[in-house]
Coordinates of C-alpha atoms in Angstrom, one line a residue:
M16 CA 10.8 -11.3 17.9
S17 CA 12.7 -8.1 17.3
Q18 CA 12.2 -8.3 13.5
R19 CA 8.5 -8.9 13.9
S20 CA 8.2 -6.0 16.3
G21 CA 10.1 -3.7 13.9
Y22 CA 7.8 -4.7 11.1
S23 CA 4.7 -4.0 13.1
F24 CA 5.6 -0.6 14.5
S25 CA 8.2 1.1 12.3
I26 CA 7.1 3.7 9.8
K27 CA 9.1 4.5 6.7
P28 CA 9.5 8.1 5.7
Q29 CA 7.5 7.3 2.5
E30 CA 4.7 5.9 4.7
A31 CA 4.7 9.0 6.9
I32 CA 4.3 11.1 3.8
L33 CA 1.3 9.0 2.6
I34 CA -0.3 9.4 6.1
I35 CA 0.0 13.2 5.8
I36 CA -1.4 13.1 2.3
T37 CA -4.3 11.0 3.4
M38 CA -5.0 13.5 6.2
F39 CA -5.2 16.3 3.7
W40 CA -7.4 14.2 1.4
G41 CA -9.9 14.0 4.1
G42 CA -10.1 17.7 4.3
T43 CA -10.7 18.1 0.5
F44 CA -14.3 16.8 0.9
L45 CA -15.2 20.0 2.8
A46 CA -13.5 22.0 0.1
V47 CA -15.4 20.2 -2.7
Q48 CA -18.6 20.7 -0.8
Y49 CA -18.0 24.4 -0.7
A50 CA -17.2 24.4 -4.4
V51 CA -20.5 22.9 -5.4
T52 CA -22.3 25.8 -3.7
Q53 CA -20.5 28.1 -6.2
S54 CA -20.4 25.9 -9.3
G55 CA -22.1 22.9 -11.0
P56 CA -20.3 19.5 -10.3
F57 CA -19.2 18.9 -13.9
F58 CA -17.6 22.3 -14.5
F59 CA -15.8 22.0 -11.1
V60 CA -14.4 18.6 -11.9
G61 CA -13.5 19.7 -15.4
I62 CA -11.5 22.8 -14.3
R63 CA -10.0 20.9 -11.4
F64 CA -8.5 18.1 -13.6
A65 CA -7.5 20.6 -16.3
T66 CA -5.4 22.3 -13.7
A67 CA -4.0 19.0 -12.5
A68 CA -3.2 17.9 -16.1
L69 CA -1.4 21.1 -16.8
A70 CA 0.7 20.8 -13.6
V71 CA 1.7 17.2 -14.3
A72 CA 2.4 18.0 -18.0
L73 CA 4.8 20.8 -17.1
L74 CA 6.7 18.3 -14.9
S75 CA 6.8 15.7 -17.7
L76 CA 7.5 17.6 -20.9
R77 CA 10.5 15.4 -21.9
T78 CA 8.7 12.2 -21.0
L79 CA 5.6 13.1 -23.1
R80 CA 7.5 12.9 -26.3
G81 CA 7.5 9.1 -26.1
L82 CA 3.7 8.8 -25.8
T83 CA 2.4 5.6 -27.4
W84 CA -0.9 4.5 -28.8
L85 CA -1.3 2.0 -25.9
E86 CA -0.8 4.8 -23.4
C87 CA -3.4 6.9 -25.2
K88 CA -6.0 4.1 -25.0
A89 CA -5.2 3.3 -21.4
G90 CA -5.3 7.0 -20.4
V91 CA -8.6 7.6 -22.1
A92 CA -10.3 4.6 -20.6
I93 CA -9.0 5.4 -17.1
G94 CA -9.8 9.1 -17.6
V95 CA -13.5 8.4 -18.4
S96 CA -13.9 6.4 -15.2
I97 CA -12.2 9.1 -13.2
A98 CA -14.5 11.7 -14.7
L99 CA -17.6 9.6 -13.8
G100 CA -16.3 8.8 -10.3
Y101 CA -15.4 12.4 -9.3
S102 CA -18.3 14.0 -11.1
L103 CA -20.8 11.8 -9.4
Q104 CA -19.0 12.2 -6.0
T105 CA -19.1 16.0 -6.4
W106 CA -22.8 15.8 -7.5
G107 CA -23.7 13.7 -4.4
L108 CA -22.0 16.3 -2.1
Q109 CA -24.9 18.6 -3.0
Y110 CA -27.2 16.4 -0.9
I111 CA -25.2 14.7 1.8
P112 CA -22.5 15.8 4.4
S113 CA -18.9 15.5 3.4
S114 CA -18.2 12.9 6.1
K115 CA -21.0 10.6 4.9
S116 CA -19.7 11.0 1.3
A117 CA -16.2 10.1 2.3
F118 CA -17.3 6.8 4.0
I119 CA -19.6 5.8 1.1
T120 CA -16.8 6.6 -1.4
A121 CA -14.4 4.3 0.6
M122 CA -16.6 1.4 -0.5
Y123 CA -14.7 1.3 -3.8
V124 CA -12.1 -1.0 -2.2
P125 CA -14.4 -3.9 -1.4
L126 CA -16.3 -3.2 -4.6
V127 CA -13.2 -4.1 -6.7
P128 CA -13.3 -7.8 -6.2
L129 CA -17.1 -7.8 -6.7
L130 CA -16.7 -6.0 -10.1
Q131 CA -13.9 -8.4 -11.0
W132 CA -16.3 -11.3 -10.4
L133 CA -19.2 -9.7 -12.3
C134 CA -17.2 -8.4 -15.3
L135 CA -14.3 -10.8 -15.5
G136 CA -15.6 -14.0 -13.9
R137 CA -12.9 -14.0 -11.2
M138 CA -14.6 -15.3 -8.1
P139 CA -13.5 -13.4 -5.0
G140 CA -12.1 -15.3 -2.0
L141 CA -13.6 -15.6 1.4
M142 CA -12.2 -12.5 3.0
P143 CA -13.2 -10.2 0.1
C144 CA -16.7 -11.6 0.4
V145 CA -16.7 -10.9 4.1
G146 CA -15.5 -7.3 3.4
I147 CA -18.2 -6.7 0.8
V148 CA -20.9 -7.9 3.3
L149 CA -19.5 -5.7 6.1
A150 CA -19.3 -2.7 3.8
F151 CA -22.8 -3.0 2.6
I152 CA -24.2 -3.4 6.1
G153 CA -22.3 -0.3 7.0
L154 CA -23.8 1.5 4.0
I155 CA -27.3 0.7 5.2
F156 CA -26.5 2.0 8.7
L157 CA -24.7 5.1 7.4
A158 CA -27.2 6.1 4.7
G159 CA -30.6 5.0 6.1
P160 CA -32.6 8.2 6.7
G161 CA -34.6 8.2 10.0
D162 CA -35.9 4.8 10.9
N163 CA -36.0 3.4 7.4
L164 CA -32.7 1.6 7.2
L165 CA -33.4 0.1 3.8
A166 CA -34.0 3.4 2.0
L167 CA -31.2 5.2 0.3
G168 CA -31.5 8.9 -0.5
E169 CA -30.6 10.5 -3.8
G170 CA -27.2 11.7 -2.5
E171 CA -26.3 8.3 -1.2
L172 CA -27.2 6.5 -4.4
I173 CA -25.2 9.0 -6.5
T174 CA -22.2 8.7 -4.2
L175 CA -22.4 4.9 -4.3
A176 CA -22.4 5.1 -8.1
S177 CA -19.2 7.2 -7.9
A178 CA -17.6 4.4 -5.7
V179 CA -18.4 1.9 -8.5
A180 CA -16.8 4.2 -11.1
I181 CA -13.7 4.5 -8.9
A182 CA -13.5 0.8 -8.5
A183 CA -13.7 0.4 -12.3
E184 CA -10.8 2.9 -12.5
I185 CA -8.7 0.7 -10.3
I186 CA -9.4 -2.4 -12.4
L187 CA -8.5 -0.6 -15.6
I188 CA -5.3 0.7 -14.0
S189 CA -4.3 -2.9 -13.1
A190 CA -5.1 -4.1 -16.6
W191 CA -2.3 -1.8 -18.0
A192 CA 0.1 -1.9 -15.0
G193 CA 3.7 -2.4 -16.1
K194 CA 2.8 -1.8 -19.8
V195 CA 2.8 2.0 -19.8
D196 CA 4.8 5.0 -18.5
V197 CA 3.0 6.3 -15.4
R198 CA 3.6 10.0 -16.0
R199 CA 2.4 9.9 -19.6
V200 CA -0.7 7.9 -18.8
T201 CA -1.4 10.3 -15.8
V202 CA -1.4 13.3 -18.2
V203 CA -3.7 11.6 -20.7
Q204 CA -6.1 10.4 -18.0
L205 CA -6.3 13.8 -16.4
V206 CA -6.9 15.6 -19.7
T207 CA -9.6 13.0 -20.6
A208 CA -11.3 13.4 -17.3
S209 CA -11.4 17.2 -17.7
L210 CA -12.8 17.0 -21.3
V211 CA -15.5 14.4 -20.4
A212 CA -16.6 16.6 -17.4
F213 CA -16.8 19.7 -19.6
I214 CA -18.7 17.8 -22.3
A215 CA -21.2 16.5 -19.7
M216 CA -22.1 20.1 -18.8
A217 CA -24.4 20.5 -21.8
P218 CA -26.7 17.4 -21.2
A219 CA -26.7 18.2 -17.5
G220 CA -27.9 21.8 -18.2
E221 CA -24.9 23.4 -16.5
S222 CA -23.5 26.7 -17.5
V223 CA -20.1 28.3 -16.7
P224 CA -20.5 29.9 -13.3
P225 CA -19.1 33.3 -12.4
M226 CA -15.6 32.8 -11.1
S227 CA -15.7 34.1 -7.6
T228 CA -12.4 34.4 -5.6
G229 CA -13.4 31.5 -3.4
L230 CA -14.2 29.2 -6.3
L231 CA -11.0 30.1 -8.1
V232 CA -8.9 29.4 -5.0
V233 CA -10.5 26.1 -4.3
T234 CA -10.4 25.0 -7.9
L235 CA -6.8 25.9 -8.5
G236 CA -5.7 24.6 -5.1
L237 CA -7.4 21.2 -5.5
G238 CA -6.1 20.9 -9.1
I239 CA -2.5 21.5 -8.1
F240 CA -2.9 19.4 -5.0
S241 CA -4.2 16.5 -7.1
A242 CA -1.1 16.7 -9.3
I243 CA 1.2 16.8 -6.2
I244 CA -0.6 13.8 -4.7
Q245 CA -0.3 11.8 -7.9
V246 CA 3.4 12.4 -8.3
T247 CA 4.0 11.8 -4.5
M248 CA 2.0 8.5 -4.6
N249 CA 4.1 7.3 -7.6
W250 CA 7.3 8.1 -5.7
A251 CA 6.2 6.7 -2.3
Q252 CA 4.7 3.5 -3.5
R253 CA 8.0 2.3 -5.0
S254 CA 9.0 1.2 -1.5
V255 CA 5.6 0.9 0.2
S256 CA 3.6 -2.3 -0.5
P257 CA 0.2 -1.9 -2.1
T258 CA -1.6 -3.6 0.8
R259 CA 0.1 -1.3 3.3
A260 CA -0.6 1.8 1.2
T261 CA -4.3 0.8 0.9
V262 CA -4.5 0.5 4.7
I263 CA -3.1 4.0 5.0
Y264 CA -5.6 5.3 2.5
T265 CA -8.4 3.8 4.6
G266 CA -7.8 6.7 7.0
E267 CA -9.2 9.2 4.4
P268 CA -12.8 8.9 5.4
V269 CA -11.8 8.9 9.1
W270 CA -10.0 12.3 8.6
A271 CA -13.0 13.5 6.5
G272 CA -15.3 12.7 9.5
I273 CA -12.9 14.5 11.9
F274 CA -12.8 17.6 9.7
G275 CA -16.5 17.4 9.1
R276 CA -17.2 17.4 12.8
I277 CA -14.9 20.4 13.4
A278 CA -16.9 22.2 10.7
G279 CA -20.2 21.4 12.5
E280 CA -21.3 18.1 10.9
R281 CA -22.9 15.7 13.3
L282 CA -23.5 12.1 12.2
P283 CA -26.0 10.1 14.3
L284 CA -24.8 7.2 16.4
L285 CA -26.2 4.6 13.9
A286 CA -24.4 6.4 11.0
L287 CA -21.1 6.3 13.0
L288 CA -21.7 2.5 13.5
G289 CA -22.1 2.2 9.7
A290 CA -18.9 4.1 9.2
V291 CA -17.1 1.6 11.4
F292 CA -18.5 -1.3 9.4
I293 CA -17.4 0.2 6.1
I294 CA -13.8 0.7 7.4
A295 CA -13.8 -2.9 8.7
G296 CA -15.0 -4.1 5.3
V297 CA -12.2 -2.2 3.5
L298 CA -9.5 -3.6 5.8
V299 CA -10.8 -7.1 5.7
S300 CA -11.0 -7.1 1.9
E301 CA -7.4 -6.1 1.8
L302 CA -5.9 -8.2 4.6
K303 CA -6.9 -11.4 2.8
L304 CA -4.1 -10.7 0.2
K305 CA -1.4 -11.0 2.8
R306 CA -2.8 -14.1 4.4
K307 CA -3.9 -16.2 1.4
A308 CA -1.3 -15.4 -1.3
T309 CA 2.4 -16.1 -1.6
S310 CA 4.7 -13.1 -1.6
A311 CA 5.0 -13.1 -5.4
E312 CA 1.3 -13.6 -6.0
S313 CA 0.5 -10.9 -3.4
T314 CA 2.4 -8.3 -5.2
A315 CA 0.7 -9.0 -8.5
D316 CA -2.8 -9.3 -6.9
D317 CA -2.4 -6.2 -4.7
A318 CA -1.6 -4.1 -7.8
S319 CA -5.3 -4.4 -8.8
Q320 CA -6.4 -3.0 -5.4
V321 CA -4.2 0.1 -5.2
P322 CA -6.2 3.3 -5.3
S323 CA -5.1 6.0 -7.7
D324 CA -5.7 9.5 -6.3
P325 CA -8.7 8.5 -4.1
Q326 CA -9.7 12.0 -3.7

């Protein structure tokens, strides 16, 4: 009984750090929403990840000398999905509140088993299916404007597309897990994400905005913060199980909702109910791993579900 009690209530230092990071993640949605009032979404994502790539590269100069072709391929593929995910998320923030964006983005977790089924033919189990249904019910409640629950606005659709891209990123990460050096791949994927976002500016009709003090502070701050997050996650998750880490990350949209409310955002009651359904869907889709798999299988399967820098 004492062991079970200790497992349920004790928090490792690494887990406490992840909780603090998740709290700050929630606040970044407001920062990004401010940034898109000063800049186009693609330029902002490009400069943000360029800053993050430079910061990680400076910390990994010796490691980068051993960069392999496999790591280049993996980093480019993951980087493209990152660019799509965060660019679409940033674009969507021009139309919807930061708290709503955070909850819709959180749907990437239950979307992972759905994409694995559609793209890889791997049928999801019962609990992932329940999680998917709960999350999509929550999306309808959260996003339905007015009395039309079945209508999704432009911002909601763009943000949902970003969640699909982030889910694809997680699947790609799992495909190369254990075959590449984390720091080298991180640098390649951040550089790729930055370049893809900058290239997308032309077809999107974006121009380089004037660099105001506010935009410069937010851009550099989020870029460096993204680098710190990535390094810290890699360190903390050596001793924190993927399932437990994902449950901690589920707090990100909750914190975003709290910070959004402090900033004056007010989601209607039905939207709050939808947010609860989405969080329930995320948790249910993850908890099935601990219940249905053996410990060895759980570790392998959970790796495909671990978010990489969710925000």
